[in-house]
PDB file of C-alpha atoms in Angstrom:
ATOM      1  CA  MET A   1     -61.661  34.564  18.718  1.00 46.00           C
ATOM      2  CA  LYS A   2     -58.864  32.568  18.823  1.00 46.00           C
ATOM      3  CA  GLN A   3     -56.378  32.762  16.180  1.00 49.00           C
ATOM      4  CA  THR A   4     -54.275  29.594  14.552  1.00 49.00           C
ATOM      5  CA  PRO A   5     -50.608  30.290  14.395  1.00 49.00           C
ATOM      6  CA  VAL A   6     -49.411  30.684  11.000  1.00 46.00           C
ATOM      7  CA  SER A   7     -46.942  27.990  11.254  1.00 45.00           C
ATOM      8  CA  THR A   8     -49.578  25.368  12.424  1.00 44.00           C
ATOM      9  CA  LEU A   9     -51.246  26.063   8.622  1.00 44.00           C
ATOM     10  CA  THR A  10     -48.314  25.147   7.076  1.00 45.00           C
ATOM     11  CA  PRO A  11     -48.658  21.436   4.861  1.00 45.00           C
ATOM     12  CA  THR A  12     -46.458  19.045   6.226  1.00 45.00           C
ATOM     13  CA  GLY A  13     -43.512  19.370   4.461  1.00 43.00           C
ATOM     14  CA  ALA A  14     -43.683  22.305   2.564  1.00 44.00           C
ATOM     15  CA  ASN A  15     -40.979  24.005   4.289  1.00 47.00           C
ATOM     16  CA  ALA A  16     -39.197  21.171   5.953  1.00 45.00           C
ATOM     17  CA  GLY A  17     -35.775  21.243   5.653  1.00 46.00           C
ATOM     18  CA  PRO A  18     -33.160  18.357   5.364  1.00 47.00           C
ATOM     19  CA  ALA A  19     -33.542  17.765   9.416  1.00 48.00           C
ATOM     20  CA  ALA A  20     -37.321  17.500   8.721  1.00 47.00           C
ATOM     21  CA  ALA A  21     -36.785  14.095   6.492  1.00 47.00           C
ATOM     22  CA  PRO A  22     -37.195  11.318   7.736  1.00 50.00           C
ATOM     23  CA  ALA A  23     -34.683   8.729   7.611  1.00 51.00           C
ATOM     24  CA  GLY A  24     -34.875   5.613   5.234  1.00 50.00           C
ATOM     25  CA  PRO A  25     -33.205   2.685   4.219  1.00 52.00           C
ATOM     26  CA  PRO A  26     -30.025   3.959   2.213  1.00 50.00           C
ATOM     27  CA  SER A  27     -30.089   4.267  -1.740  1.00 49.00           C
ATOM     28  CA  ALA A  28     -30.134   1.428  -3.698  1.00 48.00           C
ATOM     29  CA  THR A  29     -27.639   3.062  -6.038  1.00 50.00           C
ATOM     30  CA  ALA A  30     -25.037   3.482  -3.842  1.00 50.00           C
ATOM     31  CA  GLY A  31     -22.538   0.771  -3.930  1.00 51.00           C
ATOM     32  CA  PRO A  32     -20.832  -0.241  -0.273  1.00 54.00           C
ATOM     33  CA  ALA A  33     -17.894   1.693   0.860  1.00 54.00           C
ATOM     34  CA  ARG A  34     -14.740  -0.098  -0.265  1.00 58.00           C
ATOM     35  CA  ASP A  35     -11.838  -0.624   2.642  1.00 58.00           C
ATOM     36  CA  PRO A  36      -8.540   1.050   1.423  1.00 59.00           C
ATOM     37  CA  ARG A  37      -6.820  -2.032   3.048  1.00 60.00           C
ATOM     38  CA  ARG A  38      -8.412  -4.447   0.626  1.00 62.00           C
ATOM     39  CA  ARG A  39      -6.970  -2.353  -2.279  1.00 64.00           C
ATOM     40  CA  ILE A  40      -3.682  -2.670  -0.642  1.00 67.00           C
ATOM     41  CA  ASP A  41      -3.789  -6.378  -0.222  1.00 81.00           C
ATOM     42  CA  VAL A  42      -4.332  -6.209  -4.235  1.00 83.00           C
ATOM     43  CA  LYS A  43      -1.711  -3.476  -5.250  1.00 85.00           C
ATOM     44  CA  ARG A  44       0.345  -6.596  -3.021  1.00 85.00           C
ATOM     45  CA  VAL A  45      -0.595  -9.779  -4.419  1.00 87.00           C
ATOM     46  CA  ILE A  46      -0.180  -8.115  -8.183  1.00 88.00           C
ATOM     47  CA  VAL A  47       3.585  -7.248  -7.475  1.00 87.00           C
ATOM     48  CA  ARG A  48       4.255 -10.324  -5.587  1.00 87.00           C
ATOM     49  CA  VAL A  49       3.258 -12.452  -8.733  1.00 89.00           C
ATOM     50  CA  SER A  50       4.612 -10.014 -11.342  1.00 89.00           C
ATOM     51  CA  ARG A  51       7.726 -10.696  -9.341  1.00 86.00           C
ATOM     52  CA  VAL A  52       7.367 -14.398 -10.325  1.00 90.00           C
ATOM     53  CA  VAL A  53       5.471 -14.402 -13.580  1.00 91.00           C
ATOM     54  CA  LEU A  54       8.173 -11.751 -15.162  1.00 92.00           C
ATOM     55  CA  PRO A  55      11.274 -13.875 -14.374  1.00 89.00           C
ATOM     56  CA  LEU A  56       9.323 -16.882 -15.261  1.00 91.00           C
ATOM     57  CA  ALA A  57       8.245 -15.921 -19.213  1.00 91.00           C
ATOM     58  CA  LEU A  58      12.050 -13.925 -19.637  1.00 90.00           C
ATOM     59  CA  LEU A  59      13.106 -17.289 -18.825  1.00 87.00           C
ATOM     60  CA  LEU A  60      11.183 -19.485 -21.591  1.00 90.00           C
ATOM     61  CA  GLY A  61      11.341 -17.037 -23.796  1.00 87.00           C
ATOM     62  CA  TRP A  62      14.950 -17.217 -23.795  1.00 86.00           C
ATOM     63  CA  GLU A  63      14.829 -21.067 -23.907  1.00 84.00           C
ATOM     64  CA  THR A  64      12.343 -21.555 -26.681  1.00 86.00           C
ATOM     65  CA  SER A  65      14.246 -18.688 -28.719  1.00 85.00           C
ATOM     66  CA  THR A  66      17.838 -19.558 -28.277  1.00 85.00           C
ATOM     67  CA  GLY A  67      19.661 -22.345 -29.953  1.00 81.00           C
ATOM     68  CA  ASP A  68      21.947 -23.621 -32.740  1.00 80.00           C
ATOM     69  CA  PRO A  69      20.557 -22.435 -36.125  1.00 79.00           C
ATOM     70  CA  LYS A  70      22.017 -25.170 -38.123  1.00 79.00           C
ATOM     71  CA  THR A  71      20.141 -27.677 -36.890  1.00 78.00           C
ATOM     72  CA  GLU A  72      16.968 -25.585 -35.601  1.00 76.00           C
ATOM     73  CA  PRO A  73      16.374 -23.315 -38.232  1.00 77.00           C
ATOM     74  CA  GLY A  74      13.700 -21.886 -36.410  1.00 73.00           C
ATOM     75  CA  VAL A  75      15.733 -20.113 -33.198  1.00 76.00           C
ATOM     76  CA  LEU A  76      16.153 -16.007 -33.185  1.00 82.00           C
ATOM     77  CA  PHE A  77      19.318 -16.452 -31.851  1.00 83.00           C
ATOM     78  CA  ASP A  78      22.669 -18.230 -31.542  1.00 81.00           C
ATOM     79  CA  SER A  79      23.366 -20.401 -28.348  1.00 80.00           C
ATOM     80  CA  PHE A  80      27.071 -20.174 -29.095  1.00 83.00           C
ATOM     81  CA  PHE A  81      26.582 -16.720 -27.896  1.00 87.00           C
ATOM     82  CA  ILE A  82      23.682 -16.008 -25.421  1.00 85.00           C
ATOM     83  CA  SER A  83      23.788 -19.906 -24.084  1.00 85.00           C
ATOM     84  CA  LYS A  84      19.969 -21.250 -22.697  1.00 87.00           C
ATOM     85  CA  PRO A  85      19.088 -21.511 -19.317  1.00 89.00           C
ATOM     86  CA  SER A  86      18.878 -25.526 -20.341  1.00 90.00           C
ATOM     87  CA  GLU A  87      22.483 -25.245 -20.828  1.00 90.00           C
ATOM     88  CA  ILE A  88      23.489 -22.616 -17.938  1.00 91.00           C
ATOM     89  CA  TRP A  89      21.645 -24.879 -15.191  1.00 92.00           C
ATOM     90  CA  ALA A  90      23.580 -28.142 -16.908  1.00 92.00           C
ATOM     91  CA  ALA A  91      27.166 -25.733 -16.259  1.00 92.00           C
ATOM     92  CA  LEU A  92      26.007 -25.584 -12.160  1.00 92.00           C
ATOM     93  CA  GLU A  93      25.254 -29.222 -12.073  1.00 92.00           C
ATOM     94  CA  GLY A  94      28.673 -29.669 -13.814  1.00 90.00           C
ATOM     95  CA  TRP A  95      30.628 -27.462 -10.573  1.00 91.00           C
ATOM     96  CA  VAL A  96      28.837 -29.123  -8.255  1.00 92.00           C
ATOM     97  CA  GLU A  97      29.675 -32.435  -9.385  1.00 90.00           C
ATOM     98  CA  GLU A  98      33.180 -31.081  -9.701  1.00 88.00           C
ATOM     99  CA  GLY A  99      32.978 -29.939  -6.288  1.00 86.00           C
ATOM    100  CA  VAL A 100      34.459 -26.508  -7.252  1.00 90.00           C
ATOM    101  CA  LEU A 101      31.420 -24.312  -6.967  1.00 91.00           C
ATOM    102  CA  LEU A 102      30.495 -24.200  -3.121  1.00 91.00           C
ATOM    103  CA  GLU A 103      34.500 -23.308  -2.950  1.00 91.00           C
ATOM    104  CA  SER A 104      34.364 -20.604  -5.067  1.00 91.00           C
ATOM    105  CA  ILE A 105      31.748 -19.155  -3.203  1.00 92.00           C
ATOM    106  CA  GLN A 106      33.551 -19.442  -0.398  1.00 92.00           C
ATOM    107  CA  ALA A 107      36.761 -17.900  -1.614  1.00 91.00           C
ATOM    108  CA  THR A 108      34.941 -14.864  -3.032  1.00 93.00           C
ATOM    109  CA  VAL A 109      32.401 -14.638   0.405  1.00 93.00           C
ATOM    110  CA  VAL A 110      35.322 -14.887   2.721  1.00 93.00           C
ATOM    111  CA  ALA A 111      37.794 -12.081   0.779  1.00 92.00           C
ATOM    112  CA  MET A 112      34.862  -9.570   0.721  1.00 93.00           C
ATOM    113  CA  LEU A 113      34.516  -9.941   4.029  1.00 93.00           C
ATOM    114  CA  TYR A 114      37.479  -9.407   4.945  1.00 94.00           C
ATOM    115  CA  GLY A 115      37.942  -6.200   2.200  1.00 93.00           C
ATOM    116  CA  PHE A 116      34.595  -4.842   3.576  1.00 93.00           C
ATOM    117  CA  THR A 117      36.045  -5.740   7.503  1.00 93.00           C
ATOM    118  CA  ILE A 118      38.722  -3.748   7.175  1.00 95.00           C
ATOM    119  CA  GLY A 119      37.701  -0.602   4.769  1.00 93.00           C
ATOM    120  CA  ALA A 120      34.688   0.091   7.109  1.00 93.00           C
ATOM    121  CA  VAL A 121      36.600  -0.090  10.116  1.00 94.00           C
ATOM    122  CA  LEU A 122      39.255   2.406   8.429  1.00 94.00           C
ATOM    123  CA  GLY A 123      36.639   4.673   6.663  1.00 92.00           C
ATOM    124  CA  ILE A 124      34.895   5.196   9.694  1.00 91.00           C
ATOM    125  CA  LEU A 125      37.186   5.964  12.145  1.00 91.00           C
ATOM    126  CA  VAL A 126      39.757   8.323   9.375  1.00 91.00           C
ATOM    127  CA  GLY A 127      35.720  10.198   8.347  1.00 89.00           C
ATOM    128  CA  ILE A 128      35.272  10.770  12.366  1.00 86.00           C
ATOM    129  CA  VAL A 129      38.715  12.119  12.735  1.00 87.00           C
ATOM    130  CA  LEU A 130      39.129  14.440  10.048  1.00 88.00           C
ATOM    131  CA  GLY A 131      35.124  15.252  10.453  1.00 81.00           C
ATOM    132  CA  SER A 132      35.705  15.995  13.668  1.00 79.00           C
ATOM    133  CA  SER A 133      38.659  18.445  13.576  1.00 81.00           C
ATOM    134  CA  PRO A 134      38.362  21.064  10.952  1.00 78.00           C
ATOM    135  CA  MET A 135      42.239  21.616  10.385  1.00 85.00           C
ATOM    136  CA  LEU A 136      42.920  17.790  10.044  1.00 85.00           C
ATOM    137  CA  GLY A 137      40.254  17.773   7.456  1.00 81.00           C
ATOM    138  CA  ASP A 138      41.453  20.616   5.702  1.00 83.00           C
ATOM    139  CA  ILE A 139      45.206  19.308   5.644  1.00 87.00           C
ATOM    140  CA  PHE A 140      44.358  15.738   4.827  1.00 86.00           C
ATOM    141  CA  LYS A 141      41.398  16.078   2.404  1.00 82.00           C
ATOM    142  CA  PRO A 142      43.213  17.198  -0.507  1.00 86.00           C
ATOM    143  CA  PHE A 143      45.682  13.758  -0.202  1.00 88.00           C
ATOM    144  CA  ILE A 144      42.473  11.834   0.170  1.00 86.00           C
ATOM    145  CA  VAL A 145      40.635  13.363  -2.743  1.00 85.00           C
ATOM    146  CA  ALA A 146      43.724  12.733  -5.015  1.00 87.00           C
ATOM    147  CA  LEU A 147      43.914   8.680  -4.502  1.00 86.00           C
ATOM    148  CA  ASN A 148      40.284   8.692  -5.080  1.00 85.00           C
ATOM    149  CA  ALA A 149      40.783   9.611  -8.192  1.00 86.00           C
ATOM    150  CA  VAL A 150      43.089   6.615  -8.907  1.00 85.00           C
ATOM    151  CA  PRO A 151      41.721   4.047 -11.220  1.00 85.00           C
ATOM    152  CA  ARG A 152      41.133   0.946  -8.816  1.00 83.00           C
ATOM    153  CA  LEU A 153      42.452  -1.465 -11.868  1.00 83.00           C
ATOM    154  CA  ALA A 154      45.618   0.119 -12.133  1.00 83.00           C
ATOM    155  CA  LEU A 155      46.327  -0.914  -8.954  1.00 86.00           C
ATOM    156  CA  VAL A 156      45.618  -4.401  -8.735  1.00 84.00           C
ATOM    157  CA  PRO A 157      48.975  -5.614 -10.595  1.00 85.00           C
ATOM    158  CA  LEU A 158      50.298  -3.723  -8.245  1.00 87.00           C
ATOM    159  CA  PHE A 159      48.245  -5.547  -5.372  1.00 87.00           C
ATOM    160  CA  ILE A 160      49.249  -9.227  -7.131  1.00 85.00           C
ATOM    161  CA  LEU A 161      53.282  -7.819  -6.696  1.00 85.00           C
ATOM    162  CA  TRP A 162      53.074  -7.161  -3.265  1.00 88.00           C
ATOM    163  CA  PHE A 163      49.816  -9.646  -2.480  1.00 86.00           C
ATOM    164  CA  GLY A 164      50.111 -12.694  -4.724  1.00 81.00           C
ATOM    165  CA  PHE A 165      47.304 -14.204  -6.670  1.00 81.00           C
ATOM    166  CA  GLY A 166      45.554 -15.326  -2.989  1.00 81.00           C
ATOM    167  CA  LEU A 167      43.982 -13.700  -0.913  1.00 87.00           C
ATOM    168  CA  GLY A 168      45.430 -10.866  -0.152  1.00 87.00           C
ATOM    169  CA  SER A 169      45.191  -9.038  -3.549  1.00 88.00           C
ATOM    170  CA  LYS A 170      41.702  -9.624  -3.703  1.00 90.00           C
ATOM    171  CA  VAL A 171      41.652  -8.301   0.469  1.00 92.00           C
ATOM    172  CA  ALA A 172      43.609  -4.854  -0.676  1.00 91.00           C
ATOM    173  CA  LEU A 173      41.152  -4.336  -3.553  1.00 92.00           C
ATOM    174  CA  VAL A 174      38.253  -4.245  -1.486  1.00 93.00           C
ATOM    175  CA  THR A 175      39.930  -2.583   1.050  1.00 94.00           C
ATOM    176  CA  LEU A 176      40.488   0.281  -1.020  1.00 92.00           C
ATOM    177  CA  ILE A 177      36.580   0.185  -2.357  1.00 93.00           C
ATOM    178  CA  VAL A 178      34.997   0.180   0.594  1.00 93.00           C
ATOM    179  CA  PHE A 179      37.282   2.162   2.466  1.00 93.00           C
ATOM    180  CA  PHE A 180      36.537   5.608   0.111  1.00 92.00           C
ATOM    181  CA  LEU A 181      32.880   4.645  -0.057  1.00 92.00           C
ATOM    182  CA  VAL A 182      32.484   4.446   3.670  1.00 92.00           C
ATOM    183  CA  PHE A 183      34.983   7.325   4.349  1.00 92.00           C
ATOM    184  CA  TYR A 184      33.057   9.994   2.654  1.00 90.00           C
ATOM    185  CA  SER A 185      29.845   9.129   4.066  1.00 89.00           C
ATOM    186  CA  THR A 186      31.048   9.543   7.399  1.00 88.00           C
ATOM    187  CA  TYR A 187      33.269  12.691   7.450  1.00 87.00           C
ATOM    188  CA  GLU A 188      29.982  14.276   5.599  1.00 84.00           C
ATOM    189  CA  GLY A 189      27.532  12.733   8.452  1.00 83.00           C
ATOM    190  CA  VAL A 190      30.049  13.828  11.462  1.00 81.00           C
ATOM    191  CA  ARG A 191      29.950  17.473   9.809  1.00 80.00           C
ATOM    192  CA  ASP A 192      26.421  17.454   9.729  1.00 75.00           C
ATOM    193  CA  VAL A 193      25.816  17.509  13.142  1.00 72.00           C
ATOM    194  CA  GLU A 194      23.815  20.660  14.811  1.00 67.00           C
ATOM    195  CA  GLN A 195      26.521  22.536  16.560  1.00 69.00           C
ATOM    196  CA  ARG A 196      24.282  23.846  18.709  1.00 69.00           C
ATOM    197  CA  LEU A 197      23.924  20.438  20.530  1.00 69.00           C
ATOM    198  CA  ILE A 198      27.859  20.781  20.618  1.00 68.00           C
ATOM    199  CA  ASP A 199      27.833  24.052  21.954  1.00 66.00           C
ATOM    200  CA  VAL A 200      25.440  22.657  24.719  1.00 68.00           C
ATOM    201  CA  LEU A 201      27.567  19.802  26.317  1.00 67.00           C
ATOM    202  CA  LYS A 202      30.780  22.159  25.751  1.00 68.00           C
ATOM    203  CA  VAL A 203      28.778  24.571  28.221  1.00 66.00           C
ATOM    204  CA  MET A 204      28.347  21.269  30.110  1.00 72.00           C
ATOM    205  CA  ASN A 205      31.823  20.943  30.442  1.00 69.00           C
ATOM    206  CA  ALA A 206      31.464  17.993  28.571  1.00 67.00           C
ATOM    207  CA  SER A 207      34.646  15.895  27.201  1.00 66.00           C
ATOM    208  CA  ARG A 208      35.785  15.811  23.455  1.00 69.00           C
ATOM    209  CA  LEU A 209      35.346  11.753  23.484  1.00 69.00           C
ATOM    210  CA  THR A 210      32.033  12.314  25.303  1.00 67.00           C
ATOM    211  CA  VAL A 211      31.045  15.077  22.901  1.00 68.00           C
ATOM    212  CA  GLN A 212      31.909  12.252  20.134  1.00 68.00           C
ATOM    213  CA  LEU A 213      29.647   9.485  21.715  1.00 66.00           C
ATOM    214  CA  LYS A 214      27.111  11.166  22.643  1.00 67.00           C
ATOM    215  CA  VAL A 215      26.367  13.654  19.658  1.00 71.00           C
ATOM    216  CA  ARG A 216      28.569  13.028  16.597  1.00 74.00           C
ATOM    217  CA  ILE A 217      28.441   9.333  16.511  1.00 75.00           C
ATOM    218  CA  PRO A 218      24.960   8.934  16.966  1.00 75.00           C
ATOM    219  CA  SER A 219      24.171  11.747  14.602  1.00 75.00           C
ATOM    220  CA  ALA A 220      26.453  10.581  12.279  1.00 77.00           C
ATOM    221  CA  ALA A 221      24.776   6.902  12.517  1.00 79.00           C
ATOM    222  CA  THR A 222      22.344   7.306  10.037  1.00 80.00           C
ATOM    223  CA  TRP A 223      25.234   7.992   7.581  1.00 85.00           C
ATOM    224  CA  ILE A 224      27.734   5.494   8.516  1.00 85.00           C
ATOM    225  CA  ILE A 225      24.969   2.964   7.782  1.00 85.00           C
ATOM    226  CA  GLN A 226      23.750   4.384   4.582  1.00 85.00           C
ATOM    227  CA  GLY A 227      27.630   4.187   3.341  1.00 86.00           C
ATOM    228  CA  LEU A 228      28.064   0.634   4.778  1.00 87.00           C
ATOM    229  CA  ARG A 229      25.202  -0.905   2.955  1.00 87.00           C
ATOM    230  CA  VAL A 230      26.086   1.149   0.153  1.00 88.00           C
ATOM    231  CA  SER A 231      29.521  -0.327   0.199  1.00 90.00           C
ATOM    232  CA  VAL A 232      28.566  -3.565   0.119  1.00 89.00           C
ATOM    233  CA  PRO A 233      27.738  -4.505  -3.763  1.00 89.00           C
ATOM    234  CA  TYR A 234      30.594  -2.889  -4.623  1.00 91.00           C
ATOM    235  CA  ALA A 235      32.633  -4.742  -2.502  1.00 92.00           C
ATOM    236  CA  LEU A 236      31.365  -8.241  -4.320  1.00 92.00           C
ATOM    237  CA  VAL A 237      32.365  -6.376  -7.365  1.00 91.00           C
ATOM    238  CA  ALA A 238      35.756  -5.450  -6.221  1.00 91.00           C
ATOM    239  CA  ALA A 239      36.077  -9.166  -5.055  1.00 91.00           C
ATOM    240  CA  VAL A 240      35.176 -10.362  -8.002  1.00 92.00           C
ATOM    241  CA  THR A 241      36.889  -7.916 -10.580  1.00 90.00           C
ATOM    242  CA  ALA A 242      40.634  -9.214  -8.772  1.00 89.00           C
ATOM    243  CA  GLU A 243      39.863 -12.922  -9.246  1.00 89.00           C
ATOM    244  CA  ILE A 244      39.012 -12.470 -12.612  1.00 89.00           C
ATOM    245  CA  ILE A 245      42.432 -10.295 -13.413  1.00 86.00           C
ATOM    246  CA  GLY A 246      44.055 -12.719 -11.609  1.00 79.00           C
ATOM    247  CA  ALA A 247      43.302 -15.738  -9.343  1.00 79.00           C
ATOM    248  CA  ASN A 248      42.904 -19.173  -8.724  1.00 82.00           C
ATOM    249  CA  THR A 249      39.772 -19.577  -6.560  1.00 86.00           C
ATOM    250  CA  GLY A 250      36.519 -17.736  -6.559  1.00 89.00           C
ATOM    251  CA  ILE A 251      33.718 -16.957  -8.618  1.00 92.00           C
ATOM    252  CA  GLY A 252      35.163 -14.784 -11.301  1.00 91.00           C
ATOM    253  CA  TYR A 253      38.243 -17.625 -11.888  1.00 91.00           C
ATOM    254  CA  LEU A 254      35.309 -19.506 -13.155  1.00 92.00           C
ATOM    255  CA  ILE A 255      34.035 -17.221 -14.811  1.00 92.00           C
ATOM    256  CA  GLN A 256      36.902 -15.886 -16.667  1.00 91.00           C
ATOM    257  CA  ARG A 257      37.888 -19.936 -17.005  1.00 90.00           C
ATOM    258  CA  SER A 258      34.670 -20.324 -18.538  1.00 91.00           C
ATOM    259  CA  ALA A 259      35.682 -17.296 -20.975  1.00 90.00           C
ATOM    260  CA  GLY A 260      38.981 -18.252 -22.021  1.00 88.00           C
ATOM    261  CA  ASN A 261      37.478 -21.661 -23.091  1.00 89.00           C
ATOM    262  CA  PHE A 262      34.759 -19.743 -25.239  1.00 88.00           C
ATOM    263  CA  PHE A 263      31.915 -21.722 -22.678  1.00 89.00           C
ATOM    264  CA  THR A 264      29.507 -19.296 -22.644  1.00 90.00           C
ATOM    265  CA  ALA A 265      27.064 -21.033 -20.552  1.00 90.00           C
ATOM    266  CA  GLY A 266      29.748 -20.894 -17.553  1.00 91.00           C
ATOM    267  CA  VAL A 267      30.201 -17.376 -18.162  1.00 92.00           C
ATOM    268  CA  PHE A 268      26.066 -16.710 -17.452  1.00 93.00           C
ATOM    269  CA  ALA A 269      26.468 -19.523 -14.844  1.00 93.00           C
ATOM    270  CA  GLY A 270      28.947 -17.545 -12.677  1.00 92.00           C
ATOM    271  CA  ILE A 271      26.683 -14.635 -12.931  1.00 93.00           C
ATOM    272  CA  ALA A 272      23.756 -16.006 -12.246  1.00 92.00           C
ATOM    273  CA  VAL A 273      25.438 -16.910  -8.986  1.00 93.00           C
ATOM    274  CA  LEU A 274      26.732 -13.669  -8.111  1.00 92.00           C
ATOM    275  CA  VAL A 275      23.121 -12.543  -8.538  1.00 91.00           C
ATOM    276  CA  VAL A 276      22.406 -14.978  -5.609  1.00 92.00           C
ATOM    277  CA  VAL A 277      25.044 -13.956  -3.489  1.00 91.00           C
ATOM    278  CA  SER A 278      24.438 -10.495  -3.983  1.00 89.00           C
ATOM    279  CA  VAL A 279      20.457 -10.740  -3.229  1.00 89.00           C
ATOM    280  CA  VAL A 280      21.204 -12.846  -0.156  1.00 90.00           C
ATOM    281  CA  ILE A 281      23.866 -10.188   1.295  1.00 88.00           C
ATOM    282  CA  ASN A 282      21.773  -6.978   0.863  1.00 85.00           C
ATOM    283  CA  ALA A 283      18.274  -9.016   1.967  1.00 86.00           C
ATOM    284  CA  LEU A 284      21.096  -9.365   5.159  1.00 86.00           C
ATOM    285  CA  VAL A 285      21.919  -6.228   5.437  1.00 83.00           C
ATOM    286  CA  THR A 286      18.809  -4.754   5.268  1.00 82.00           C
ATOM    287  CA  LEU A 287      17.814  -6.732   8.104  1.00 84.00           C
ATOM    288  CA  LEU A 288      20.401  -5.448  10.026  1.00 80.00           C
ATOM    289  CA  GLU A 289      20.077  -1.707   8.775  1.00 75.00           C
ATOM    290  CA  LYS A 290      16.437  -2.271  10.135  1.00 78.00           C
ATOM    291  CA  ARG A 291      17.668  -3.310  13.674  1.00 77.00           C
ATOM    292  CA  LEU A 292      19.883  -0.639  13.962  1.00 70.00           C
ATOM    293  CA  LEU A 293      18.048   1.776  12.970  1.00 68.00           C
ATOM    294  CA  ARG A 294      14.462   0.926  14.477  1.00 68.00           C
ATOM    295  CA  TRP A 295      13.569   4.581  15.488  1.00 58.00           C
ATOM    296  CA  LYS A 296      12.924   6.114  12.104  1.00 59.00           C
ATOM    297  CA  PRO A 297       9.965   6.573  11.248  1.00 58.00           C
ATOM    298  CA  ARG A 298       9.949   4.131   7.610  1.00 54.00           C
ATOM    299  CA  ASN A 299      11.275   0.883   9.874  1.00 50.00           C
ATOM    300  CA  LEU A 300       8.853   1.095  12.854  1.00 47.00           C
ATOM    301  CA  THR A 301       6.392  -1.626  13.203  1.00 45.00           C
ATOM    302  CA  GLY A 302       2.884  -0.527  11.102  1.00 42.00           C
ATOM    303  CA  SER A 303       4.786   0.851   7.846  1.00 41.00           C
ATOM    304  CA  THR A 304       3.663  -1.017   5.200  1.00 40.00           C
ATOM    305  CA  THR A 305       6.500  -1.999   2.924  1.00 41.00           C
ATOM    306  CA  LEU A 306       6.225  -4.226  -0.488  1.00 41.00           C
TER     307      LEU A 306
END
């Protein structure tokens, strides 16, 4: 008599594993898979909307809560001290009708660009020379540190005495501030170059100029560009500071004139113009940095930025 195998006597599905389970439709309780890109897009929309809504809400609250307490008993703040957005806009319109707004912006930006260019060039050159030569660095660095410790504002009267109240004194102050910022960044970048790369070129009998152009300067490029980027807002602040202390043109001069006349709307109008100019300049510097440092991972195409 032929025996039937034990495996055939097992009821169907009694010992069936997961592989034996028939493939059926997905469970009704399981929701659709969430696309991570959708969450990123939602977050980006929230950030961009917030960047618009928050300033508008701040301006609206400022406008409604400020006024003259004598004629408007319900206001929280006296507009004599902090002005209000409508009065600031009226001050800007008055400067436009006067023809001094664009002239002042041009005077400030020109002084900033001249001083930034001179200070950046000198800072890069001196930083490369002293960073490449340990002996020269040890000799001159203490003197540079001592000069950097001198308060910049203490030198403004001397600049006015030497160069007058015009463009020269503003350029001198901007140059001095930008020079030290760019110098220290360049100096540290050149000193941070890997010595083994320099040794490889020396084994190949490369000249000092070749070492500078092929190793030191490219390796220190990130440091140099970061120093230039950091010095841009300081250059604008230096130009405006020189105009406030002693000048007859520029945004700083408009702020100083408004403050002397107790015209707070004019002071805030000048500050608003400076904010706009600073944002535009910073955007241009950011675009330039991305173009010059395209090889960095964060600047490659496909990187997500807000």
